[in-house]
Tab-separated table of C-alpha atoms in Angstrom:
chain	number	residue	atom	x	y	z
A	1	MET	CA	-29.984	-25.836	-26.839
A	2	THR	CA	-28.011	-23.706	-29.156
A	3	THR	CA	-24.482	-23.465	-29.082
A	4	GLY	CA	-24.449	-19.600	-30.579
A	5	ALA	CA	-21.451	-20.477	-33.055
A	6	ARG	CA	-21.235	-18.012	-36.079
A	7	ARG	CA	-22.293	-19.063	-39.333
A	8	ARG	CA	-19.113	-19.492	-41.498
A	9	MET	CA	-19.235	-17.358	-44.581
A	10	GLY	CA	-18.268	-18.119	-47.945
A	11	VAL	CA	-15.091	-16.511	-49.819
A	12	GLU	CA	-17.184	-13.965	-51.514
A	13	GLU	CA	-19.503	-13.180	-48.770
A	14	ARG	CA	-16.413	-12.361	-46.462
A	15	ARG	CA	-14.948	-10.455	-49.005
A	16	ASP	CA	-17.945	-8.456	-49.518
A	17	GLN	CA	-18.242	-7.797	-45.396
A	18	LEU	CA	-14.731	-7.035	-45.048
A	19	ILE	CA	-15.096	-4.297	-48.116
A	20	ALA	CA	-18.346	-2.942	-46.322
A	21	VAL	CA	-17.014	-2.340	-42.955
A	22	ALA	CA	-13.689	-1.140	-44.626
A	23	LEU	CA	-15.749	1.480	-46.102
A	24	GLY	CA	-17.765	2.401	-43.046
A	25	LEU	CA	-14.403	3.041	-41.140
A	26	PHE	CA	-12.552	5.033	-44.178
A	27	SER	CA	-15.835	6.865	-44.806
A	28	HIS	CA	-15.648	8.303	-41.273
A	29	ARG	CA	-11.854	8.526	-40.768
A	30	ALA	CA	-8.503	9.178	-43.187
A	31	PRO	CA	-7.358	6.231	-44.483
A	32	GLU	CA	-4.088	6.336	-42.876
A	33	ASP	CA	-5.937	6.303	-39.413
A	34	VAL	CA	-7.460	3.060	-39.771
A	35	SER	CA	-5.476	0.251	-38.916
A	36	ILE	CA	-6.031	-3.797	-40.141
A	37	ASP	CA	-6.803	-4.575	-36.640
A	38	GLU	CA	-9.642	-2.048	-36.289
A	39	ILE	CA	-10.984	-3.491	-39.290
A	40	ALA	CA	-10.608	-7.214	-37.923
A	41	GLU	CA	-12.474	-6.245	-34.943
A	42	ALA	CA	-15.542	-4.290	-36.338
A	43	ALA	CA	-15.581	-7.555	-39.039
A	44	GLY	CA	-15.648	-9.727	-36.112
A	45	ILE	CA	-12.590	-11.862	-37.271
A	46	SER	CA	-9.037	-12.304	-36.969
A	47	ARG	CA	-6.202	-9.885	-38.229
A	48	PRO	CA	-4.615	-13.032	-40.233
A	49	LEU	CA	-7.888	-13.767	-41.517
A	50	VAL	CA	-8.252	-10.103	-43.173
A	51	TYR	CA	-4.748	-10.981	-44.637
A	52	HIS	CA	-6.053	-14.072	-46.333
A	53	TYR	CA	-8.689	-12.148	-48.140
A	54	PHE	CA	-6.221	-9.237	-48.790
A	55	PRO	CA	-2.874	-8.917	-49.141
A	56	GLY	CA	-2.531	-5.393	-47.141
A	57	LYS	CA	-4.357	-2.510	-46.008
A	58	GLN	CA	-3.924	-0.751	-49.355
A	59	GLN	CA	-5.676	-3.336	-51.530
A	60	LEU	CA	-8.541	-3.575	-49.096
A	61	TYR	CA	-8.746	0.378	-49.408
A	62	GLU	CA	-8.682	0.338	-53.240
A	63	ALA	CA	-11.678	-2.351	-53.251
A	64	ALA	CA	-13.528	-0.021	-50.702
A	65	LEU	CA	-12.898	3.007	-52.848
A	66	ARG	CA	-14.155	0.859	-55.820
A	67	ARG	CA	-17.479	0.018	-54.102
A	68	ALA	CA	-17.795	3.767	-53.308
A	69	ALA	CA	-17.155	4.632	-56.870
A	70	ASP	CA	-19.666	2.406	-57.840
A	71	GLU	CA	-22.056	3.445	-55.535
A	72	LEU	CA	-21.573	7.149	-56.629
A	73	THR	CA	-21.878	6.386	-60.100
A	74	THR	CA	-25.314	5.311	-59.566
A	75	ARG	CA	-26.049	8.431	-57.981
A	76	PHE	CA	-25.948	10.049	-61.267
A	77	VAL	CA	-28.638	7.741	-63.189
A	78	GLU	CA	-31.938	9.557	-63.159
A	79	PRO	CA	-34.740	8.456	-65.500
A	80	HIS	CA	-35.494	10.672	-68.350
A	81	GLU	CA	-38.699	11.989	-67.480
A	82	GLY	CA	-39.791	15.407	-66.625
A	83	PRO	CA	-37.919	18.969	-67.005
A	84	LEU	CA	-34.003	18.947	-66.928
A	85	GLY	CA	-33.855	21.215	-63.926
A	86	ALA	CA	-35.812	18.826	-61.683
A	87	ARG	CA	-33.889	15.798	-63.115
A	88	LEU	CA	-30.512	17.606	-62.088
A	89	LEU	CA	-31.903	18.492	-58.685
A	90	ARG	CA	-32.719	15.190	-58.212
A	91	VAL	CA	-29.218	14.039	-59.148
A	92	MET	CA	-27.508	16.574	-56.675
A	93	GLU	CA	-29.778	15.566	-53.818
A	94	ARG	CA	-28.577	11.898	-54.224
A	95	PHE	CA	-24.774	13.007	-54.822
A	96	PHE	CA	-24.675	15.204	-51.752
A	97	ALA	CA	-26.156	12.492	-49.611
A	98	PHE	CA	-23.386	10.269	-50.603
A	99	VAL	CA	-21.073	13.153	-49.906
A	100	ASP	CA	-22.664	13.705	-46.258
A	101	GLU	CA	-22.932	10.167	-45.838
A	102	HIS	CA	-19.187	9.088	-46.815
A	103	GLY	CA	-17.268	12.557	-46.110
A	104	PRO	CA	-13.869	11.394	-45.638
A	105	GLY	CA	-14.008	8.344	-47.795
A	106	PHE	CA	-15.312	11.051	-50.572
A	107	SER	CA	-12.532	13.316	-50.015
A	108	ALA	CA	-10.047	10.416	-50.109
A	109	LEU	CA	-11.845	8.993	-53.398
A	110	MET	CA	-11.679	12.734	-55.077
A	111	ARG	CA	-8.229	13.628	-54.191
A	112	GLY	CA	-6.483	10.051	-55.164
A	113	GLY	CA	-5.844	8.590	-51.655
A	114	PRO	CA	-2.574	7.423	-50.552
A	115	ALA	CA	0.388	8.056	-53.022
A	116	ILE	CA	0.846	4.381	-53.073
A	117	GLY	CA	-1.696	2.984	-55.608
A	118	SER	CA	-2.755	6.599	-56.592
A	119	THR	CA	-2.866	5.827	-60.079
A	120	ARG	CA	-5.628	3.035	-59.506
A	121	THR	CA	-7.642	5.110	-57.533
A	122	SER	CA	-7.507	8.174	-60.017
A	123	ALA	CA	-8.770	5.840	-62.675
A	124	LEU	CA	-11.679	5.202	-60.606
A	125	ILE	CA	-12.714	8.444	-60.140
A	126	ASP	CA	-12.001	9.276	-63.768
A	127	GLY	CA	-14.624	6.285	-64.406
A	128	VAL	CA	-17.259	8.057	-62.163
A	129	ARG	CA	-16.563	11.466	-63.807
A	130	GLN	CA	-16.988	9.785	-67.284
A	131	ALA	CA	-20.305	8.001	-66.343
A	132	ALA	CA	-21.455	11.252	-64.824
A	133	TYR	CA	-20.675	12.996	-68.518
A	134	GLU	CA	-22.288	10.519	-70.388
A	135	GLN	CA	-25.438	10.589	-68.566
A	136	ILE	CA	-25.979	13.987	-68.843
A	137	LEU	CA	-25.446	13.850	-72.306
A	138	ALA	CA	-28.227	11.136	-72.220
A	139	HIS	CA	-30.733	13.380	-70.618
A	140	LEU	CA	-29.785	15.921	-73.567
A	141	ALA	CA	-30.567	13.171	-76.251
A	142	LEU	CA	-27.233	14.128	-77.683
A	143	THR	CA	-24.454	11.391	-78.902
A	144	ASP	CA	-22.179	14.160	-80.953
A	145	PRO	CA	-22.328	17.069	-78.479
A	146	PRO	CA	-20.371	20.398	-79.633
A	147	PRO	CA	-17.151	21.231	-78.032
A	148	ARG	CA	-18.582	23.905	-75.765
A	149	LEU	CA	-21.167	21.583	-74.466
A	150	GLU	CA	-18.532	18.989	-73.761
A	151	MET	CA	-16.528	21.984	-71.794
A	152	VAL	CA	-19.974	22.826	-69.763
A	153	VAL	CA	-20.787	19.326	-69.035
A	154	ARG	CA	-17.312	18.418	-67.667
A	155	SER	CA	-16.712	22.070	-65.984
A	156	TRP	CA	-20.272	21.479	-64.213
A	157	ILE	CA	-19.199	18.096	-62.881
A	158	SER	CA	-15.737	19.405	-61.619
A	159	LEU	CA	-17.626	22.268	-60.073
A	160	ALA	CA	-19.606	19.906	-58.034
A	161	GLU	CA	-16.948	17.851	-56.812
A	162	THR	CA	-15.005	21.088	-55.601
A	163	THR	CA	-18.094	22.271	-54.158
A	164	ALA	CA	-18.809	19.256	-52.211
A	165	LEU	CA	-15.281	19.068	-51.131
A	166	LEU	CA	-15.358	22.724	-49.622
A	167	TRP	CA	-18.948	21.897	-48.117
A	168	LEU	CA	-17.158	19.019	-46.037
A	169	ASP	CA	-15.087	21.764	-44.432
A	170	GLY	CA	-17.617	22.711	-41.878
A	171	ARG	CA	-20.667	22.663	-43.934
A	172	ARG	CA	-21.288	26.406	-43.569
A	173	ILE	CA	-23.700	26.692	-46.287
A	174	PRO	CA	-26.917	24.790	-45.943
A	175	ARG	CA	-26.856	21.610	-48.207
A	176	ALA	CA	-30.181	22.236	-49.882
A	177	GLU	CA	-29.035	25.629	-50.944
A	178	LEU	CA	-25.904	24.096	-52.848
A	179	GLU	CA	-28.312	21.508	-54.285
A	180	ARG	CA	-30.154	23.921	-56.108
A	181	GLN	CA	-27.209	26.390	-56.472
A	182	LEU	CA	-25.297	23.833	-58.653
A	183	VAL	CA	-28.458	23.138	-61.010
A	184	HIS	CA	-28.436	26.918	-61.445
A	185	ASP	CA	-24.713	26.754	-61.991
A	186	PHE	CA	-25.504	24.346	-65.092
A	187	ALA	CA	-27.966	26.706	-66.358
A	188	ALA	CA	-25.652	29.532	-66.245
A	189	LEU	CA	-22.549	27.869	-67.889
A	190	ALA	CA	-24.692	26.530	-70.708
A	191	ALA	CA	-26.364	30.201	-71.196
A	192	VAL	CA	-23.032	31.833	-71.276
A	193	SER	CA	-21.935	29.230	-74.134
A	194	ALA	CA	-24.873	29.561	-75.782
A	195	ALA	CA	-24.011	33.594	-76.539
A	196	TYR	CA	-20.903	32.246	-78.336
A	197	ASP	CA	-22.375	29.388	-80.306
A	198	ASP	CA	-25.261	28.586	-82.299
A	199	ARG	CA	-25.487	24.919	-81.594
A	200	MET	CA	-25.380	25.551	-77.581
A	201	ALA	CA	-28.049	28.341	-78.418
A	202	GLY	CA	-30.258	25.673	-80.027
A	203	ILE	CA	-29.890	23.518	-77.264
A	204	VAL	CA	-30.596	25.863	-74.335
A	205	ARG	CA	-33.609	26.961	-76.205
A	206	ARG	CA	-34.788	23.374	-76.351
A	207	ILE	CA	-34.063	22.964	-72.480
A	208	LEU	CA	-36.031	26.099	-71.633
A	209	ALA	CA	-38.934	25.263	-74.095
A	210	ASP	CA	-39.357	22.044	-71.607
A	211	GLU	CA	-39.440	23.979	-68.510
A	212	PRO	CA	-42.534	24.940	-66.264
A	213	ALA	CA	-42.981	28.357	-65.299
A	214	ASP	CA	-42.039	27.169	-61.647
A	215	GLY	CA	-39.161	25.156	-62.612
A	216	MET	CA	-35.461	25.236	-61.462
A	217	PHE	CA	-34.462	27.264	-64.338
A	218	ALA	CA	-37.394	29.684	-63.901
A	219	ASP	CA	-36.404	30.043	-60.226
A	220	LEU	CA	-32.781	31.313	-61.080
A	221	VAL	CA	-34.388	33.978	-63.545
A	222	GLY	CA	-36.784	35.136	-60.685
A	223	ARG	CA	-33.755	35.393	-58.421
A	224	LEU	CA	-31.510	37.331	-60.789
A	225	MET	CA	-34.453	39.736	-61.118
A	226	ALA	CA	-34.827	40.159	-57.531
A	227	LEU	CA	-31.323	41.465	-57.057
A	228	PRO	CA	-31.126	44.748	-55.072
A	229	GLN	CA	-28.822	46.238	-57.620
A	230	PRO	CA	-28.883	44.735	-61.118
A	231	VAL	CA	-26.740	46.672	-63.665
A	232	GLN	CA	-27.341	47.390	-67.495
A	233	VAL	CA	-25.320	48.722	-70.371
A	234	GLY	CA	-26.462	51.905	-72.073
A	235	ALA	CA	-25.198	54.400	-74.282
A	236	ARG	CA	-23.398	55.893	-71.403
A	237	GLY	CA	-21.631	53.113	-70.114
A	238	VAL	CA	-22.780	50.987	-67.252
A	239	VAL	CA	-25.696	52.332	-65.134
A	240	ALA	CA	-27.184	51.042	-62.171
A	241	VAL	CA	-31.001	50.203	-62.269
A	242	ARG	CA	-32.823	51.276	-59.148
A	243	PRO	CA	-35.390	48.804	-57.735
A	244	SER	CA	-38.131	47.958	-60.529
A	245	PRO	CA	-41.659	48.869	-60.269
A	246	TRP	CA	-42.037	45.205	-59.237
A	247	GLY	CA	-40.231	46.107	-56.069
A	248	SER	CA	-40.774	49.414	-53.880
A	249	GLY	CA	-38.586	51.549	-56.078
A	250	ASP	CA	-39.381	54.161	-59.267
A	251	GLY	CA	-37.235	51.972	-61.733
A	252	ARG	CA	-34.957	54.881	-62.821
A	253	THR	CA	-31.266	54.621	-63.588
A	254	ALA	CA	-28.192	56.578	-62.544
A	255	ASP	CA	-24.765	56.811	-63.929
A	256	VAL	CA	-21.797	54.491	-61.954
């Protein structure tokens, strides 16, 4: 006859369990709303035992954020196969899957968490940003990027963070649309920089040369060409272009 006694966990196993339990709670509620008693109950242990492994909630919170940061970093890892647009889309899909699963935890990670220990938590997210930056450069096969490329990549990473945080506030835009939009945002940032810098122009040409006709960046061009009122600059200034022959209009222009 079995007694039903629980198996005694080792020190590292118990720490890992507490971190996983805390991350689950912090991922769905703000850290200040989660108590040590709740963490202990979810882990199936006593409150004093939690303190045996972690001095306080802040230390456990930081350990949970470290786990989240490590997991988020892996979301930017992508095999160097296929066109860049498709690779970035898969990265964004995994990134938003993490955001969707760990909403409040992601917000706490990006915003630095409670004031106590904010320097350490800020260092965690800086590490995630740097890892993401290095991953993108690796996909571009560049070890000495021009200054404008660094600005493009780091700006894009910040844009992805901000977009995700705004999306969490009501999820008013379909997630799949934002994932594709962010890939297009990368292309747009790179294209604008290419207009100012020869090295960037060469990088963009190389990226586009590897893109298929039905790829992500071609999709962006198609969406732009389908805009109902595109504009162009002519000798008389800015003119509005009526629907092109590809649509139902006559393609004529009129002064704006």
